DNA sequence: TTGTACGCGTTATCAT
DNA sequence: ATGATAACGCGTACAA
């Protein structure tokens, strides 16, 4: 195909391959004359260096890998976009990999990236279903390989890697305080899978917010989903069937919220009237809902930027401290007053 | 980092590098004994072949590139997901590139992929703003390089490359017929940028649908957007300001529809009552809207599958015919009866 | 079946 | 500043 090599360029320019190489890779030890002739020849022949050979020799690829768990989740595609833009600004190409919520695909991608000798990796680590929060063998192998790596969004408990995450306490505190101000006392939580550190953090932050607002936590009001729409739908049905139905619910990610809202719509529930809803992730689908859903959101632009910056520090062998970004709560019409009377036989608020 | 090479494996197994290579690449000319020892050594040392070196030698990478125009558009992330899954099934790794609606980024990605010697490329071609529907110099260079390539979703007029696209006539025919059955006669169209072949195709299909239903086309009822939310918002304002307001509007993609619906919501318009809306792309945000928006959609799973299959054919030097997928229309509550009386001073339907 | 030797395209080294 | 040479890690003719 593109059989034009640096030798051809050198020949056309009347210099040695070494000189051509120096010119083309910006080595200052070149004469202006050689520079001019080589560049002309290269442009003339449409020379495109073979990245394989180049990095085989130089042991760098100017490429990083980004492993996310689901391209189709707007949360992660926003993150991917931010990482890509900032990496690009730093002269780094980004390979986006999609674990597809599947440990096997995660491992595949990791192996491929390792064999391609990327200069670094930004990873949203998948916990394994079985071993909660622990690294897979492949991930451990990547860690052992000492390739520069940072975790983003999530962390893993059994491995020490710099990470960029987001806290939820601030926003959940505001959310719960707001709900309480509207008269809500029984607030349910539809959470994520235990193997994701974000699921754990959000759950804990929720409980902390309840206590900070003088409400008692209640395991019965917690539904364990898996961050995906179907489990949100299950959670919605669980919520409706609750024998002493809460007056509000907080949902730990947008895909679950979307699944839940579908169910509630079909059931004829009036969000913001019959009960109130707050969800994580500020995505179009939640804002389009009528009424628009109050959200807890993280700055994914900032997260992507911080992740790239952290990775570059690691690549430069600089020390890097963990980064924890803030969360923000935006009140919208899906939060209304708690119903005066219970929707079921039971009374209203509880002690 | 991972300094373990095939030599190390060979040494540990007590064979020559050549034998180790043969074993590891499945060459049948190996003794069971050698096979066993080499495989044991490889596993033991955590050997991972250097992809750079391997493909430098073998001139294949088992990798394809997918260039889309916007990761954050669900339409394209669905497509990316489908391509990735089918490529994976065929033993191909996919590099997803994000042109970010920017010709420079498209060219960057193309150059990088070319220099990495991917085995093939699936491209959603970006037209340049200036030269409508024409290939950029870089894209032309890629074409000249003879690297296996197929276009997906869009095509380019000045270059001959196999493509997988989707037609809109069937669904738009149904959509317009449905609108007409509901009494609509003046139907607006918010279209995409001319340099995208899909924008052109959808516009033409819309006009054809009008004529097929005995309605006359009217350039005044066409608004030229750019497939992005802000232009959809502009289109929505244009629609409201129309001196003889149409009773229905068809929008050519979801991002524009979302932008438009925001404006209409703020303006207090009642979709499905004041006027009816049909949009391309069946995405969560449109389904979550109240009322849910009637959609014209394409099967992106099928599109991704067809694209991968077409590319594999090209890679095998087989002939490949262009593929055109069907569209489907789903009626939802955003389509209602045309208002009996004009919302403005003018009367109702027109001749 | 196995080993030796060479080359893929590039850059680092060491001379000059 | 430039050129000759070796080497990156791997696969494959060729010879044995």
XYZ file of C-alpha atoms (C1' of nucleotides) in Angstrom:
734
model
C 0.000 0.000 0.000
C 1.953 2.898 1.361
C 5.306 1.405 0.539
C 7.159 4.677 0.731
C 9.726 4.454 3.509
C 12.192 6.819 5.015
C 14.824 5.387 2.719
C 12.901 6.576 -0.290
C 12.681 10.015 1.206
C 16.377 10.025 2.009
C 17.249 8.906 -1.453
C 15.047 11.520 -3.080
C 16.577 14.187 -0.876
C 20.091 12.992 -1.495
C 20.878 12.350 2.150
C 21.261 9.298 4.349
C 18.312 7.677 6.092
C 19.784 8.810 9.376
C 19.647 12.435 8.373
C 16.169 12.050 7.020
C 15.113 10.514 10.285
C 16.630 13.361 12.238
C 14.853 15.945 10.174
C 11.519 14.200 10.337
C 11.633 13.679 14.067
C 12.678 17.226 14.810
C 16.223 16.506 15.890
C 17.976 19.902 16.060
C 21.253 18.487 14.752
C 20.360 19.143 11.140
C 21.382 21.755 8.640
C 18.710 24.072 7.292
C 19.566 22.854 3.862
C 19.044 19.189 4.690
C 15.887 20.078 6.502
C 14.439 21.794 3.512
C 15.270 19.059 1.063
C 14.054 16.247 3.266
C 10.818 17.963 4.083
C 10.204 18.666 0.431
C 10.876 15.059 -0.484
C 8.667 13.771 2.290
C 5.761 15.940 1.281
C 6.348 15.112 -2.308
C 6.263 11.382 -1.762
C 3.420 11.524 0.743
C 5.632 9.898 3.285
C 3.919 8.673 6.426
C 6.205 7.089 8.994
C 5.442 3.554 10.043
C 4.359 3.877 13.634
C 5.108 0.220 14.290
C 8.735 0.496 13.360
C 9.134 3.856 14.948
C 7.928 2.785 18.336
C 9.571 -0.584 18.126
C 12.801 1.320 18.131
C 11.949 4.261 20.333
C 9.813 2.417 22.874
C 7.202 5.115 22.923
C 3.940 5.394 21.081
C 2.502 8.759 22.094
C -0.657 6.864 22.710
C -2.757 6.181 25.745
C -5.634 3.818 26.284
C -8.900 4.709 27.924
C -10.966 1.841 29.197
C -14.556 2.621 30.028
C -17.323 0.286 30.943
C -19.978 1.318 28.465
C -19.728 3.622 25.448
C -23.441 3.980 25.289
C -23.768 5.434 28.750
C -23.670 9.224 28.296
C -21.767 9.520 31.538
C -18.880 7.584 30.065
C -19.062 8.999 26.585
C -18.817 12.467 28.105
C -15.833 11.297 30.085
C -14.289 9.748 27.003
C -14.746 12.918 25.090
C -13.058 14.979 27.773
C -10.141 12.592 28.093
C -9.684 12.523 24.367
C -9.647 16.292 24.016
C -7.145 16.825 26.797
C -4.910 13.989 25.664
C -4.978 15.401 22.197
C -3.904 18.769 23.523
C -0.958 17.011 25.129
C 0.033 15.345 21.880
C -1.354 11.971 22.884
C -3.621 9.786 20.843
C -6.362 8.002 22.753
C -7.620 4.508 22.152
C -11.073 4.159 23.586
C -11.916 0.677 24.752
C -15.296 -0.582 25.758
C -15.408 -3.161 28.512
C -19.102 -3.433 27.846
C -19.715 -4.246 31.503
C -17.910 -7.495 30.863
C -14.758 -8.651 32.592
C -13.647 -10.729 29.615
C -13.797 -7.761 27.280
C -11.980 -5.643 29.805
C -9.184 -8.169 29.968
C -9.025 -8.445 26.207
C -8.620 -4.762 25.825
C -5.992 -4.567 28.538
C -3.979 -7.313 26.899
C -4.208 -5.717 23.504
C -3.118 -2.366 24.820
C -0.269 -3.920 26.689
C 0.926 -5.761 23.619
C 0.741 -2.516 21.693
C 2.893 -0.821 24.241
C 0.721 2.200 24.858
C 2.487 4.782 26.978
C -0.182 4.798 29.631
C -3.693 3.774 30.560
C -6.687 5.474 32.089
C -9.019 2.847 33.414
C -12.491 2.720 34.867
C -11.862 -0.531 36.697
C -14.473 -3.251 36.517
C -14.800 -5.224 39.655
C -15.502 -8.873 39.081
C -18.960 -10.051 39.949
C -17.515 -12.579 42.323
C -14.703 -10.817 44.061
C -16.190 -7.530 45.049
C -13.923 -4.626 44.293
C -10.929 -6.745 43.475
C -8.761 -6.618 40.425
C -8.974 -9.340 37.815
C -5.864 -11.368 37.136
C -5.303 -9.506 33.928
C -5.624 -6.151 35.603
C -3.201 -7.267 38.233
C -0.827 -8.267 35.503
C -1.127 -4.837 33.958
C -0.406 -3.293 37.310
C 2.618 -5.544 37.706
C 3.861 -4.485 34.310
C 4.423 -1.068 35.811
C 2.888 0.649 32.854
C 1.778 4.147 33.858
C -1.849 3.902 34.862
C -4.499 5.828 36.686
C -8.012 4.885 37.660
C -10.834 7.229 36.914
C -14.359 7.363 38.298
C -13.901 4.134 40.225
C -11.186 2.577 42.324
C -10.250 -0.904 43.410
C -9.681 -1.788 47.006
C -6.853 -4.249 46.639
C -4.500 -2.381 44.405
C -2.658 0.851 44.828
C -3.084 3.070 41.786
C -3.549 6.826 41.642
C -7.139 7.722 40.999
C -9.474 10.530 40.049
C -12.893 10.088 41.548
C -15.875 12.139 42.571
C -17.457 12.447 45.970
C -21.193 12.507 46.509
C -21.527 13.762 50.034
C -21.981 17.430 49.242
C -24.728 16.962 46.698
C -26.503 14.181 48.567
C -26.460 16.337 51.673
C -28.210 19.092 49.791
C -30.579 16.690 48.110
C -31.679 15.091 51.345
C -31.932 18.449 53.094
C -34.111 19.683 50.270
C -36.292 16.625 50.419
C -36.629 17.012 54.158
C -37.570 20.659 53.747
C -40.335 19.482 51.454
C -41.591 17.220 54.187
C -40.052 13.948 53.133
C -39.022 11.559 55.875
C -38.972 8.159 54.216
C -36.488 8.272 51.338
C -35.556 5.224 49.302
C -32.295 4.576 47.503
C -31.814 2.598 44.317
C -28.117 1.833 44.293
C -25.500 0.248 42.076
C -23.594 -3.036 42.150
C -21.314 -3.569 45.096
C -18.276 -4.281 42.971
C -18.248 -0.698 41.719
C -16.614 1.641 44.178
C -18.916 4.415 43.068
C -21.926 2.364 44.088
C -20.501 1.931 47.547
C -19.515 5.561 47.897
C -22.934 6.795 46.831
C -24.698 4.472 49.179
C -22.556 5.501 52.102
C -22.928 9.154 51.240
C -26.676 8.690 51.128
C -26.752 7.139 54.571
C -24.489 9.870 55.866
C -26.800 12.491 54.406
C -29.783 10.930 56.135
C -28.047 11.006 59.469
C -26.747 14.500 58.974
C -30.345 15.553 58.467
C -31.594 13.739 61.493
C -33.260 10.951 59.552
C -32.511 7.375 60.396
C -31.082 5.008 57.830
C -33.092 1.978 56.918
C -31.758 -1.008 54.973
C -35.300 -1.853 53.926
C -35.376 1.298 51.850
C -32.347 0.291 49.829
C -32.630 -1.512 46.518
C -29.504 -3.008 44.998
C -29.414 -2.495 41.232
C -26.571 -2.907 38.774
C -26.375 0.548 37.151
C -28.332 -0.651 34.139
C -31.846 0.202 32.943
C -33.442 -3.151 33.636
C -32.439 -3.052 37.276
C -33.808 0.471 37.498
C -37.108 -0.865 36.269
C -36.970 -3.573 38.923
C -36.218 -0.943 41.498
C -39.194 1.096 40.371
C -41.504 -1.871 40.816
C -39.981 -2.609 44.192
C -40.589 1.000 45.154
C -44.233 0.896 44.144
C -44.804 -2.393 45.921
C -43.254 -1.213 49.174
C -45.811 -1.880 51.879
C -45.126 1.461 53.511
C -44.145 3.432 50.476
C -41.440 6.076 50.832
C -42.299 9.542 49.552
C -39.047 10.062 47.713
C -36.302 8.103 46.027
C -32.710 8.750 45.050
C -31.318 6.771 42.095
C -27.609 6.149 41.720
C -27.226 6.543 37.967
C -29.046 7.714 34.875
C -29.540 4.396 33.085
C -31.335 3.007 36.135
C -33.341 6.199 36.458
C -34.467 5.910 32.863
C -35.546 2.330 33.413
C -37.400 3.357 36.539
C -39.150 6.319 34.983
C -40.475 4.135 32.197
C -42.078 1.852 34.719
C -43.503 4.689 36.727
C -44.915 6.331 33.633
C -46.677 3.143 32.638
C -48.016 2.833 36.171
C -49.440 6.319 35.920
C -47.394 7.733 38.759
C -47.142 11.507 38.961
C -43.488 12.289 39.687
C -43.145 15.262 42.004
C -46.655 14.764 43.296
C -47.134 11.147 44.256
C -43.488 10.950 45.184
C -40.269 12.807 44.457
C -37.251 11.676 42.480
C -33.597 12.657 42.493
C -31.124 10.935 40.214
C -27.427 10.932 39.635
C -26.127 12.056 36.218
C -27.341 15.091 34.400
C -28.268 13.612 31.046
C -30.671 14.750 28.361
C -33.164 11.999 28.988
C -33.670 13.094 32.603
C -33.941 16.741 31.707
C -36.434 15.981 28.956
C -38.670 14.081 31.318
C -41.762 15.913 32.415
C -41.253 17.112 35.066
C -37.480 17.389 34.664
C -35.610 15.283 37.194
C -33.531 16.851 39.949
C -29.979 15.652 39.542
C -26.724 15.081 41.324
C -23.930 15.516 38.881
C -20.207 15.432 38.524
C -18.065 17.548 36.282
C -16.928 15.006 33.725
C -14.919 17.556 31.826
C -12.921 18.182 34.974
C -12.677 14.479 35.634
C -11.268 13.799 32.189
C -8.857 16.680 32.500
C -7.648 15.571 35.924
C -7.230 12.001 34.736
C -5.063 13.014 31.810
C -3.037 15.303 34.003
C -2.552 12.594 36.606
C -1.499 10.111 33.973
C 1.022 12.516 32.527
C 2.468 12.987 35.976
C 2.809 9.258 36.398
C 4.430 8.997 32.988
C 6.935 11.624 34.106
C 7.528 9.671 37.274
C 6.232 12.523 39.349
C 4.311 11.965 42.520
C 0.584 12.230 42.085
C -2.004 12.635 44.783
C -5.488 11.184 44.447
C -8.025 13.673 43.153
C -11.581 13.818 44.412
C -13.958 16.078 42.564
C -17.011 17.730 44.008
C -20.595 16.907 43.280
C -23.420 19.313 42.714
C -27.141 19.108 43.257
C -29.646 20.781 40.968
C -33.193 21.036 42.170
C -35.866 20.521 39.560
C -39.581 19.974 39.458
C -39.392 16.260 40.174
C -39.074 17.231 43.808
C -42.318 18.354 45.377
C -43.966 18.301 48.755
C -44.327 14.961 50.458
C -47.916 13.752 50.124
C -49.856 14.749 53.248
C -51.421 11.350 53.485
C -49.868 8.061 52.635
C -50.668 6.688 49.223
C -51.419 3.428 50.897
C -53.261 2.444 54.016
C -50.451 3.508 56.272
C -50.122 7.016 57.646
C -47.603 9.614 56.565
C -44.120 10.255 57.797
C -42.376 8.127 60.343
C -40.391 8.776 63.462
C 8.380 -2.806 31.712
C 7.298 -6.023 30.101
C 10.772 -6.868 28.862
C 10.007 -10.511 28.374
C 10.506 -11.394 24.731
C 10.146 -14.492 22.698
C 13.841 -15.121 23.220
C 13.316 -15.397 26.933
C 10.549 -17.868 26.364
C 12.684 -19.870 23.969
C 15.548 -19.901 26.379
C 13.376 -20.981 29.277
C 11.917 -23.743 27.152
C 15.301 -24.842 25.846
C 14.424 -24.279 22.198
C 15.298 -21.728 19.557
C 13.336 -18.511 19.129
C 12.104 -19.817 15.809
C 10.532 -22.853 17.403
C 9.017 -20.731 20.114
C 7.581 -18.430 17.458
C 6.114 -21.354 15.593
C 4.473 -22.737 18.658
C 3.059 -19.421 19.730
C 1.639 -18.579 16.335
C 0.087 -21.986 15.876
C 2.375 -23.245 13.170
C 1.641 -26.972 12.845
C 5.298 -27.827 12.233
C 6.044 -28.332 15.891
C 6.508 -31.337 18.055
C 4.039 -31.914 20.875
C 6.950 -31.835 23.242
C 8.197 -28.454 22.097
C 4.671 -27.166 22.138
C 4.169 -28.137 25.706
C 7.421 -26.704 26.959
C 7.075 -23.438 25.074
C 3.531 -22.909 26.187
C 4.465 -23.605 29.767
C 7.356 -21.178 29.606
C 5.216 -18.496 27.975
C 2.549 -18.746 30.607
C 5.113 -18.904 33.302
C 6.880 -15.751 32.182
C 3.656 -13.922 31.370
C 4.811 -13.523 27.837
C 2.832 -11.046 25.761
C 3.989 -10.670 22.168
C 4.991 -7.214 21.068
C 2.325 -6.221 18.597
C 4.581 -3.621 17.037
C 7.233 -6.094 16.105
C 4.802 -8.756 15.117
C 2.940 -6.618 12.647
C 6.057 -4.919 11.424
C 7.022 -8.321 10.239
C 3.701 -9.738 9.188
C 2.115 -6.557 7.793
C -1.154 -7.219 9.496
C -2.497 -5.884 12.745
C -5.873 -7.565 13.163
C -7.137 -4.117 13.902
C -9.611 -1.829 12.236
C -10.373 1.803 12.790
C -13.824 3.271 13.174
C -14.147 6.973 12.620
C -17.339 8.548 13.828
C -18.235 12.176 14.028
C -19.319 12.452 17.648
C -18.998 9.947 20.495
C -21.542 11.789 22.523
C -24.297 11.408 19.989
C -26.197 8.241 20.974
C -26.745 7.471 17.326
C -23.017 7.098 16.811
C -22.223 5.472 20.098
C -24.814 2.826 19.285
C -23.192 2.378 15.912
C -19.761 2.196 17.505
C -20.955 -0.417 19.911
C -22.375 -2.556 17.136
C -19.257 -2.276 15.016
C -17.087 -3.143 17.950
C -19.061 -6.233 18.872
C -19.116 -7.619 15.358
C -15.478 -6.835 14.722
C -14.613 -8.526 17.947
C -16.513 -11.600 16.871
C -14.370 -11.619 13.738
C -11.173 -11.414 15.730
C -10.629 -7.761 14.967
C -9.819 -5.061 17.461
C -11.523 -1.728 16.880
C -10.021 1.684 17.419
C -12.765 4.213 17.846
C -11.882 7.684 16.674
C -13.860 10.803 17.277
C -13.808 13.403 14.536
C -15.717 15.629 16.901
C -17.470 17.247 13.939
C -14.094 18.703 13.028
C -12.244 18.101 9.777
C -8.851 18.601 11.399
C -9.496 15.922 13.985
C -10.789 13.616 11.301
C -7.591 14.069 9.336
C -5.461 13.544 12.406
C -7.133 10.298 13.164
C -6.900 9.099 9.595
C -3.182 9.849 9.501
C -2.573 8.120 12.797
C -4.451 5.030 11.726
C -2.638 4.952 8.436
C 0.717 5.194 10.143
C -0.326 2.391 12.446
C -1.170 0.244 9.498
C -4.608 -0.813 10.591
C -6.010 -3.526 8.361
C -9.059 -1.513 7.412
C -11.203 1.471 8.176
C -14.879 2.108 8.666
C -15.551 5.779 8.232
C -18.448 8.139 8.712
C -17.061 10.683 6.281
C -17.120 14.310 7.263
C -17.714 16.645 4.399
C -15.804 19.846 4.639
C -17.822 22.912 5.430
C -16.628 24.566 2.278
C -16.648 21.822 -0.282
C -19.996 20.217 0.162
C -19.810 16.464 0.168
C -16.219 16.289 -1.001
C -13.369 14.414 0.530
C -10.647 16.234 2.383
C -7.116 15.959 1.059
C -6.253 13.584 3.837
C -9.223 11.374 3.151
C -8.313 11.347 -0.499
C -4.839 10.284 0.465
C -6.240 7.454 2.535
C -8.323 6.383 -0.418
C -5.254 6.505 -2.653
C -3.369 4.361 -0.182
C -5.743 1.566 -1.147
C -6.271 0.575 2.429
C -9.499 -1.402 2.736
C -12.205 1.067 3.624
C -15.950 1.371 3.725
C -18.170 4.311 4.472
C -20.968 3.943 6.922
C -24.022 6.105 7.517
C -22.817 8.755 5.101
C -21.199 8.795 1.692
C -19.122 11.242 -0.277
C -20.007 12.228 -3.776
C -16.573 12.502 -5.282
C -15.029 9.264 -4.240
C -15.894 5.681 -4.957
C -15.961 3.645 -1.791
C -18.361 0.876 -0.784
C -20.886 2.116 1.708
C -23.530 1.062 4.165
C -26.244 3.639 4.498
C -29.874 3.887 5.463
C -32.755 5.144 3.411
C -35.467 7.346 4.810
C -38.172 7.141 2.187
C -40.180 4.351 3.723
C -40.442 5.864 7.169
C -40.905 9.420 5.989
C -43.648 8.222 3.672
C -45.459 6.711 6.620
C -44.775 9.698 8.819
C -46.163 12.174 6.327
C -49.121 9.947 5.550
C -49.865 9.721 9.248
C -49.593 13.449 9.672
C -51.881 13.981 6.724
C -54.381 11.542 8.169
C -54.362 13.676 11.294
C -55.244 16.682 9.203
C -51.825 18.219 8.776
C -51.129 20.019 5.516
C -48.317 22.404 6.316
C -45.357 20.390 7.553
C -41.973 21.942 8.321
C -38.608 20.259 8.117
C -35.580 20.997 10.251
C -32.720 19.483 8.300
C -29.018 18.851 8.609
C -25.917 20.374 7.057
C -25.564 20.003 3.320
C -22.153 18.453 3.503
C -23.573 15.357 5.153
C -25.084 12.979 2.655
C -27.626 11.889 5.231
C -28.915 15.434 5.498
C -29.438 15.581 1.781
C -31.056 12.175 1.616
C -33.465 12.952 4.427
C -34.436 16.239 2.905
C -35.074 14.679 -0.477
C -37.008 11.849 1.080
C -39.118 14.353 2.957
C -39.956 16.240 -0.200
C -40.715 12.986 -1.960
C -43.011 11.971 0.865
C -44.902 15.231 0.604
C -45.456 14.752 -3.078
C -46.387 11.126 -2.689
C -49.088 12.268 -0.306
C -50.342 14.975 -2.587
C -48.861 17.809 -0.563
C -46.729 20.405 -2.268
C -43.148 20.996 -1.208
C -42.269 24.432 0.039
C -38.696 25.705 0.537
C -40.026 28.238 3.034
C -40.853 25.404 5.388
C -37.311 24.108 5.443
C -34.840 25.140 8.085
C -31.172 24.266 7.570
C -29.550 23.124 10.813
C -26.266 21.400 11.418
C -27.313 18.246 13.301
C -26.400 19.801 16.643
C -28.598 20.941 19.533
C -28.036 24.666 19.146
C -29.248 24.628 15.577
C -32.283 22.653 16.658
C -33.045 25.420 19.123
C -32.696 27.953 16.336
C -34.991 25.867 14.220
C -37.557 25.760 17.003
C -37.570 29.545 17.256
C -37.822 29.827 13.501
C -40.768 27.472 13.613
C -42.590 29.490 16.253
C -41.908 32.741 14.463
C -43.203 31.481 11.136
C -45.815 33.967 9.977
C -48.096 31.192 8.827
C -47.098 28.523 11.258
C -47.060 24.899 10.064
C -48.989 22.415 12.176
C -46.251 19.804 12.222
C -42.504 19.482 11.952
C -40.069 16.726 11.120
C -36.576 16.983 12.613
C -33.619 15.284 10.984
C -31.741 14.093 14.051
C -32.069 13.675 17.797
C -29.595 16.290 18.992
C -31.471 18.963 17.054
C -34.782 17.634 18.311
C -33.570 17.882 21.880
C -32.466 21.458 21.339
C -35.798 22.258 19.771
C -37.884 20.620 22.473
C -36.106 22.663 25.123
C -37.082 25.856 23.378
C -40.642 24.739 22.865
C -40.963 23.720 26.469
C -39.781 27.105 27.646
C -42.201 28.732 25.252
C -45.006 26.722 26.772
C -45.919 24.923 23.576
C -48.020 21.790 23.912
C -46.480 19.189 21.652
C -49.095 17.004 20.006
C -51.751 19.663 20.544
C -50.438 23.001 19.342
C -48.409 21.200 16.729
C -47.025 17.736 16.077
C -43.446 16.556 16.063
C -41.644 13.667 14.412
C -37.917 13.229 14.830
C -35.230 10.997 13.485
C -33.348 8.752 15.941
C -34.986 6.719 18.630
C -33.081 7.854 21.694
C -33.973 7.866 25.371
C -34.311 11.614 25.585
C -37.046 11.649 22.943
C -38.904 8.748 24.483
C -38.731 10.317 27.931
C -40.257 13.522 26.682
C -43.880 14.014 27.583
C -45.517 13.237 25.282
C -43.017 10.770 23.822
C -41.852 11.818 20.368
C -42.753 9.852 17.273
C -39.546 8.683 15.653
C -37.997 7.589 12.426
C -35.217 5.199 13.188
C -32.580 3.057 11.627
C -31.308 -0.246 12.830
C -27.827 0.686 14.010
C -27.063 -2.843 15.064
C -27.682 -3.939 11.504
C -25.722 -1.005 10.177
C -22.714 -1.882 12.279
C -22.953 -5.517 11.331
C -23.228 -4.731 7.628
C -20.304 -2.331 7.820
C -18.037 -4.899 9.402
C -19.117 -7.515 6.931
C -18.532 -5.173 4.005
C -15.113 -4.264 5.294
C -14.160 -7.884 5.684
C -15.196 -8.494 2.106
C -13.030 -5.627 0.942
C -10.150 -6.954 2.990
C -10.582 -10.304 1.252
C -10.651 -8.523 -2.085
C -14.156 -9.701 -2.708
C -16.634 -7.585 -4.548
C -19.005 -5.743 -2.287
C -22.257 -4.107 -3.237
C -23.501 -0.996 -1.448
C -25.951 -1.734 1.327
C -28.971 0.406 2.040
C -30.902 -0.353 5.187
C -34.540 0.345 5.767
C -36.026 2.933 8.026
C -38.978 2.545 10.317
C -41.541 4.933 11.676
C -43.003 4.645 15.149
C -46.056 6.697 15.925
C -46.193 8.197 19.383
C -48.239 10.763 21.217
C -46.331 13.736 19.880
C -48.474 13.422 16.792
C -52.000 14.676 17.252
C -54.717 16.242 15.190
C -53.856 19.407 13.332
C -55.302 22.393 15.172
C -58.669 23.287 13.660
C -57.837 26.959 13.671
C -54.473 28.558 13.056
C -52.520 29.484 16.152
C -51.932 32.826 14.589
C -54.075 35.274 12.738
C -53.957 33.249 9.533
C -56.409 30.520 8.782
C -55.749 26.824 8.863
C -54.478 24.497 6.184
C -53.404 25.666 2.805
C -54.024 24.549 -0.763
C 10.866 -31.072 13.263
C 14.338 -27.674 14.355
C 17.893 -24.031 14.108
C 20.344 -20.185 11.560
C 20.125 -16.040 9.364
C 17.889 -12.266 7.596
C 14.659 -8.450 7.122
C 10.401 -5.569 8.299
C 11.150 0.451 8.991
C 12.890 3.182 12.127
C 16.032 5.481 15.439
C 20.235 5.470 18.712
C 25.122 5.142 18.749
C 29.389 5.995 17.295
C 32.267 7.525 14.353
C 33.820 11.124 11.082
C 26.155 18.120 10.791
C 26.252 13.696 8.618
C 26.781 8.739 7.487
C 27.447 3.841 8.470
C 25.950 0.376 11.498
C 23.458 -1.959 14.839
C 19.372 -3.025 17.157
C 14.273 -2.960 18.605
C 11.055 -8.132 18.635
C 9.270 -10.997 15.687
C 8.305 -14.331 11.598
C 9.958 -17.028 7.901
C 12.881 -18.721 3.995
C 16.384 -21.912 3.882
C 19.252 -25.403 5.315
C 19.962 -29.353 8.145
